[in-house]
Amino acid sequence: MEASRAASNIGFWSLGGSRSTVNLVTVVMGSQSA
């Protein structure tokens, strides 16, 4: 799911990395699910 990954990256930078851990886990989980 490249679109989801891109969305997660955009959200990460928009938040200034304040929730980097949450986003990282989300990306990893999404990659494994796909």
PDB file of N, CA, C, O and CB in Angstrom:
ATOM      1  N   MET A   1       0.847  -1.194   0.000  1.00  0.00           N
ATOM      2  CA  MET A   1       0.000   0.000   0.000  1.00  0.00           C
ATOM      3  C   MET A   1       0.886   1.249   0.000  1.00  0.00           C
ATOM      4  O   MET A   1       1.095   1.867   1.044  1.00  0.00           O
ATOM      5  CB  MET A   1      -0.961   0.003   1.234  1.00  0.00           C
ATOM      6  N   GLU A   2       1.397   1.610  -1.155  1.00  0.00           N
ATOM      7  CA  GLU A   2       2.299   2.761  -1.256  1.00  0.00           C
ATOM      8  C   GLU A   2       1.581   4.048  -0.869  1.00  0.00           C
ATOM      9  O   GLU A   2       2.181   4.939  -0.268  1.00  0.00           O
ATOM     10  CB  GLU A   2       2.863   2.880  -2.680  1.00  0.00           C
ATOM     11  N   ALA A   3       0.300   4.148  -1.213  1.00  0.00           N
ATOM     12  CA  ALA A   3      -0.464   5.357  -0.887  1.00  0.00           C
ATOM     13  C   ALA A   3      -0.538   5.550   0.623  1.00  0.00           C
ATOM     14  O   ALA A   3      -0.379   6.665   1.120  1.00  0.00           O
ATOM     15  CB  ALA A   3      -1.884   5.282  -1.484  1.00  0.00           C
ATOM     16  N   SER A   4      -0.778   4.472   1.341  1.00  0.00           N
ATOM     17  CA  SER A   4      -0.870   4.562   2.800  1.00  0.00           C
ATOM     18  C   SER A   4       0.465   4.976   3.394  1.00  0.00           C
ATOM     19  O   SER A   4       0.531   5.763   4.338  1.00  0.00           O
ATOM     20  CB  SER A   4      -1.323   3.223   3.398  1.00  0.00           C
ATOM     21  N   ARG A   5       1.528   4.426   2.819  1.00  0.00           N
ATOM     22  CA  ARG A   5       2.869   4.763   3.312  1.00  0.00           C
ATOM     23  C   ARG A   5       3.151   6.246   3.097  1.00  0.00           C
ATOM     24  O   ARG A   5       3.689   6.919   3.976  1.00  0.00           O
ATOM     25  CB  ARG A   5       3.947   3.904   2.607  1.00  0.00           C
ATOM     26  N   ALA A   6       2.785   6.746   1.926  1.00  0.00           N
ATOM     27  CA  ALA A   6       3.006   8.160   1.614  1.00  0.00           C
ATOM     28  C   ALA A   6       2.188   9.033   2.567  1.00  0.00           C
ATOM     29  O   ALA A   6       2.672  10.057   3.047  1.00  0.00           O
ATOM     30  CB  ALA A   6       2.629   8.466   0.136  1.00  0.00           C
ATOM     31  N   ALA A   7       0.950   8.624   2.837  1.00  0.00           N
ATOM     32  CA  ALA A   7       0.094   9.383   3.744  1.00  0.00           C
ATOM     33  C   ALA A   7       0.699   9.413   5.131  1.00  0.00           C
ATOM     34  O   ALA A   7       0.665  10.442   5.806  1.00  0.00           O
ATOM     35  CB  ALA A   7      -1.318   8.786   3.793  1.00  0.00           C
ATOM     36  N   SER A   8       1.254   8.291   5.561  1.00  0.00           N
ATOM     37  CA  SER A   8       1.876   8.221   6.887  1.00  0.00           C
ATOM     38  C   SER A   8       3.077   9.153   6.954  1.00  0.00           C
ATOM     39  O   SER A   8       3.294   9.826   7.961  1.00  0.00           O
ATOM     40  CB  SER A   8       2.302   6.775   7.217  1.00  0.00           C
ATOM     41  N   ASN A   9       3.866   9.189   5.863  1.00  0.00           N
ATOM     42  CA  ASN A   9       5.041  10.065   5.831  1.00  0.00           C
ATOM     43  C   ASN A   9       4.624  11.526   5.882  1.00  0.00           C
ATOM     44  O   ASN A   9       5.242  12.331   6.577  1.00  0.00           O
ATOM     45  CB  ASN A   9       5.880   9.799   4.572  1.00  0.00           C
ATOM     46  N   ILE A  10       3.574  11.865   5.144  1.00  0.00           N
ATOM     47  CA  ILE A  10       3.087  13.250   5.141  1.00  0.00           C
ATOM     48  C   ILE A  10       2.614  13.628   6.540  1.00  0.00           C
ATOM     49  O   ILE A  10       2.922  14.712   7.037  1.00  0.00           O
ATOM     50  CB  ILE A  10       1.936  13.435   4.107  1.00  0.00           C
ATOM     51  N   GLY A  11       1.865  12.727   7.172  1.00  0.00           N
ATOM     52  CA  GLY A  11       1.374  12.989   8.521  1.00  0.00           C
ATOM     53  C   GLY A  11       2.526  13.156   9.493  1.00  0.00           C
ATOM     54  O   GLY A  11       2.485  14.006  10.383  1.00  0.00           O
ATOM     55  N   PHE A  12       3.557  12.336   9.317  1.00  0.00           N
ATOM     56  CA  PHE A  12       4.738  12.397  10.188  1.00  0.00           C
ATOM     57  C   PHE A  12       5.383  13.770  10.131  1.00  0.00           C
ATOM     58  O   PHE A  12       5.654  14.380  11.166  1.00  0.00           O
ATOM     59  CB  PHE A  12       5.758  11.323   9.791  1.00  0.00           C
ATOM     60  N   TRP A  13       5.629  14.255   8.921  1.00  0.00           N
ATOM     61  CA  TRP A  13       6.286  15.559   8.762  1.00  0.00           C
ATOM     62  C   TRP A  13       5.361  16.698   9.183  1.00  0.00           C
ATOM     63  O   TRP A  13       5.819  17.720   9.695  1.00  0.00           O
ATOM     64  CB  TRP A  13       6.734  15.759   7.305  1.00  0.00           C
ATOM     65  N   SER A  14       4.053  16.518   8.965  1.00  0.00           N
ATOM     66  CA  SER A  14       3.099  17.564   9.348  1.00  0.00           C
ATOM     67  C   SER A  14       3.088  17.744  10.858  1.00  0.00           C
ATOM     68  O   SER A  14       2.913  18.855  11.358  1.00  0.00           O
ATOM     69  CB  SER A  14       1.683  17.223   8.843  1.00  0.00           C
ATOM     70  N   LEU A  15       3.278  16.635  11.587  1.00  0.00           N
ATOM     71  CA  LEU A  15       3.278  16.692  13.044  1.00  0.00           C
ATOM     72  C   LEU A  15       4.660  17.024  13.579  1.00  0.00           C
ATOM     73  O   LEU A  15       4.848  17.157  14.788  1.00  0.00           O
ATOM     74  CB  LEU A  15       2.795  15.372  13.629  1.00  0.00           C
ATOM     75  N   GLY A  16       5.616  17.155  12.690  1.00  0.00           N
ATOM     76  CA  GLY A  16       6.967  17.501  13.120  1.00  0.00           C
ATOM     77  C   GLY A  16       7.660  16.323  13.792  1.00  0.00           C
ATOM     78  O   GLY A  16       8.636  16.509  14.519  1.00  0.00           O
ATOM     79  N   GLY A  17       7.162  15.110  13.553  1.00  0.00           N
ATOM     80  CA  GLY A  17       7.801  13.929  14.121  1.00  0.00           C
ATOM     81  C   GLY A  17       7.454  13.720  15.590  1.00  0.00           C
ATOM     82  O   GLY A  17       8.105  12.932  16.275  1.00  0.00           O
ATOM     83  N   SER A  18       6.425  14.425  16.080  1.00  0.00           N
ATOM     84  CA  SER A  18       6.054  14.305  17.485  1.00  0.00           C
ATOM     85  C   SER A  18       5.483  12.920  17.787  1.00  0.00           C
ATOM     86  O   SER A  18       5.484  12.463  18.930  1.00  0.00           O
ATOM     87  CB  SER A  18       5.039  15.388  17.859  1.00  0.00           C
ATOM     88  N   ARG A  19       4.999  12.270  16.736  1.00  0.00           N
ATOM     89  CA  ARG A  19       4.429  10.936  16.922  1.00  0.00           C
ATOM     90  C   ARG A  19       5.147   9.948  16.011  1.00  0.00           C
ATOM     91  O   ARG A  19       4.528   9.060  15.425  1.00  0.00           O
ATOM     92  CB  ARG A  19       2.903  10.937  16.633  1.00  0.00           C
ATOM     93  N   SER A  20       6.455  10.116  15.903  1.00  0.00           N
ATOM     94  CA  SER A  20       7.263   9.301  15.002  1.00  0.00           C
ATOM     95  C   SER A  20       7.114   7.815  15.306  1.00  0.00           C
ATOM     96  O   SER A  20       7.033   6.999  14.388  1.00  0.00           O
ATOM     97  CB  SER A  20       8.727   9.705  15.098  1.00  0.00           C
ATOM     98  N   THR A  21       7.076   7.464  16.576  1.00  0.00           N
ATOM     99  CA  THR A  21       6.981   6.045  16.952  1.00  0.00           C
ATOM    100  C   THR A  21       5.669   5.454  16.469  1.00  0.00           C
ATOM    101  O   THR A  21       5.647   4.366  15.893  1.00  0.00           O
ATOM    102  CB  THR A  21       7.108   5.873  18.480  1.00  0.00           C
ATOM    103  N   VAL A  22       4.575   6.167  16.700  1.00  0.00           N
ATOM    104  CA  VAL A  22       3.254   5.686  16.286  1.00  0.00           C
ATOM    105  C   VAL A  22       3.206   5.512  14.780  1.00  0.00           C
ATOM    106  O   VAL A  22       2.720   4.496  14.283  1.00  0.00           O
ATOM    107  CB  VAL A  22       2.150   6.653  16.745  1.00  0.00           C
ATOM    108  N   ASN A  23       3.709   6.503  14.049  1.00  0.00           N
ATOM    109  CA  ASN A  23       3.693   6.434  12.590  1.00  0.00           C
ATOM    110  C   ASN A  23       4.571   5.298  12.088  1.00  0.00           C
ATOM    111  O   ASN A  23       4.207   4.602  11.140  1.00  0.00           O
ATOM    112  CB  ASN A  23       4.154   7.762  11.988  1.00  0.00           C
ATOM    113  N   LEU A  24       5.717   5.109  12.712  1.00  0.00           N
ATOM    114  CA  LEU A  24       6.627   4.051  12.287  1.00  0.00           C
ATOM    115  C   LEU A  24       5.954   2.695  12.436  1.00  0.00           C
ATOM    116  O   LEU A  24       6.005   1.866  11.527  1.00  0.00           O
ATOM    117  CB  LEU A  24       7.936   4.096  13.099  1.00  0.00           C
ATOM    118  N   VAL A  25       5.328   2.472  13.575  1.00  0.00           N
ATOM    119  CA  VAL A  25       4.638   1.204  13.819  1.00  0.00           C
ATOM    120  C   VAL A  25       3.519   1.014  12.807  1.00  0.00           C
ATOM    121  O   VAL A  25       3.314  -0.087  12.294  1.00  0.00           O
ATOM    122  CB  VAL A  25       4.077   1.153  15.255  1.00  0.00           C
ATOM    123  N   THR A  26       2.790   2.104  12.519  1.00  0.00           N
ATOM    124  CA  THR A  26       1.683   2.026  11.565  1.00  0.00           C
ATOM    125  C   THR A  26       2.185   1.614  10.185  1.00  0.00           C
ATOM    126  O   THR A  26       1.574   0.776   9.523  1.00  0.00           O
ATOM    127  CB  THR A  26       0.949   3.373  11.482  1.00  0.00           C
ATOM    128  N   VAL A  27       3.288   2.200   9.756  1.00  0.00           N
ATOM    129  CA  VAL A  27       3.857   1.880   8.447  1.00  0.00           C
ATOM    130  C   VAL A  27       4.314   0.426   8.409  1.00  0.00           C
ATOM    131  O   VAL A  27       4.052  -0.285   7.439  1.00  0.00           O
ATOM    132  CB  VAL A  27       5.036   2.820   8.120  1.00  0.00           C
ATOM    133  N   VAL A  28       4.992  -0.014   9.456  1.00  0.00           N
ATOM    134  CA  VAL A  28       5.491  -1.388   9.502  1.00  0.00           C
ATOM    135  C   VAL A  28       4.329  -2.376   9.489  1.00  0.00           C
ATOM    136  O   VAL A  28       4.353  -3.353   8.739  1.00  0.00           O
ATOM    137  CB  VAL A  28       6.365  -1.606  10.754  1.00  0.00           C
ATOM    138  N   MET A  29       3.324  -2.131  10.304  1.00  0.00           N
ATOM    139  CA  MET A  29       2.167  -3.017  10.371  1.00  0.00           C
ATOM    140  C   MET A  29       1.451  -3.058   9.025  1.00  0.00           C
ATOM    141  O   MET A  29       1.025  -4.118   8.567  1.00  0.00           O
ATOM    142  CB  MET A  29       1.201  -2.562  11.479  1.00  0.00           C
ATOM    143  N   GLY A  30       1.324  -1.883   8.394  1.00  0.00           N
ATOM    144  CA  GLY A  30       0.657  -1.798   7.101  1.00  0.00           C
ATOM    145  C   GLY A  30       1.418  -2.573   6.037  1.00  0.00           C
ATOM    146  O   GLY A  30       0.816  -3.225   5.183  1.00  0.00           O
ATOM    147  N   SER A  31       2.742  -2.500   6.091  1.00  0.00           N
ATOM    148  CA  SER A  31       3.565  -3.197   5.110  1.00  0.00           C
ATOM    149  C   SER A  31       3.417  -4.705   5.273  1.00  0.00           C
ATOM    150  O   SER A  31       3.351  -5.431   4.281  1.00  0.00           O
ATOM    151  CB  SER A  31       5.041  -2.784   5.249  1.00  0.00           C
ATOM    152  N   GLN A  32       3.366  -5.175   6.496  1.00  0.00           N
ATOM    153  CA  GLN A  32       3.258  -6.605   6.755  1.00  0.00           C
ATOM    154  C   GLN A  32       1.865  -7.110   6.393  1.00  0.00           C
ATOM    155  O   GLN A  32       1.703  -8.242   5.939  1.00  0.00           O
ATOM    156  CB  GLN A  32       3.573  -6.911   8.227  1.00  0.00           C
ATOM    157  N   SER A  33       0.857  -6.253   6.601  1.00  0.00           N
ATOM    158  CA  SER A  33      -0.518  -6.644   6.299  1.00  0.00           C
ATOM    159  C   SER A  33      -0.727  -6.735   4.787  1.00  0.00           C
ATOM    160  O   SER A  33      -1.496  -7.569   4.309  1.00  0.00           O
ATOM    161  CB  SER A  33      -1.514  -5.642   6.920  1.00  0.00           C
ATOM    162  N   ALA A  34      -0.031  -5.866   4.036  1.00  0.00           N
ATOM    163  CA  ALA A  34      -0.188  -5.826   2.588  1.00  0.00           C
ATOM    164  C   ALA A  34       0.598  -6.942   1.928  1.00  0.00           C
ATOM    165  O   ALA A  34       0.585  -7.066   0.704  1.00  0.00           O
ATOM    166  CB  ALA A  34       0.255  -4.477   2.037  1.00  0.00           C
TER     167      ALA A  34
END
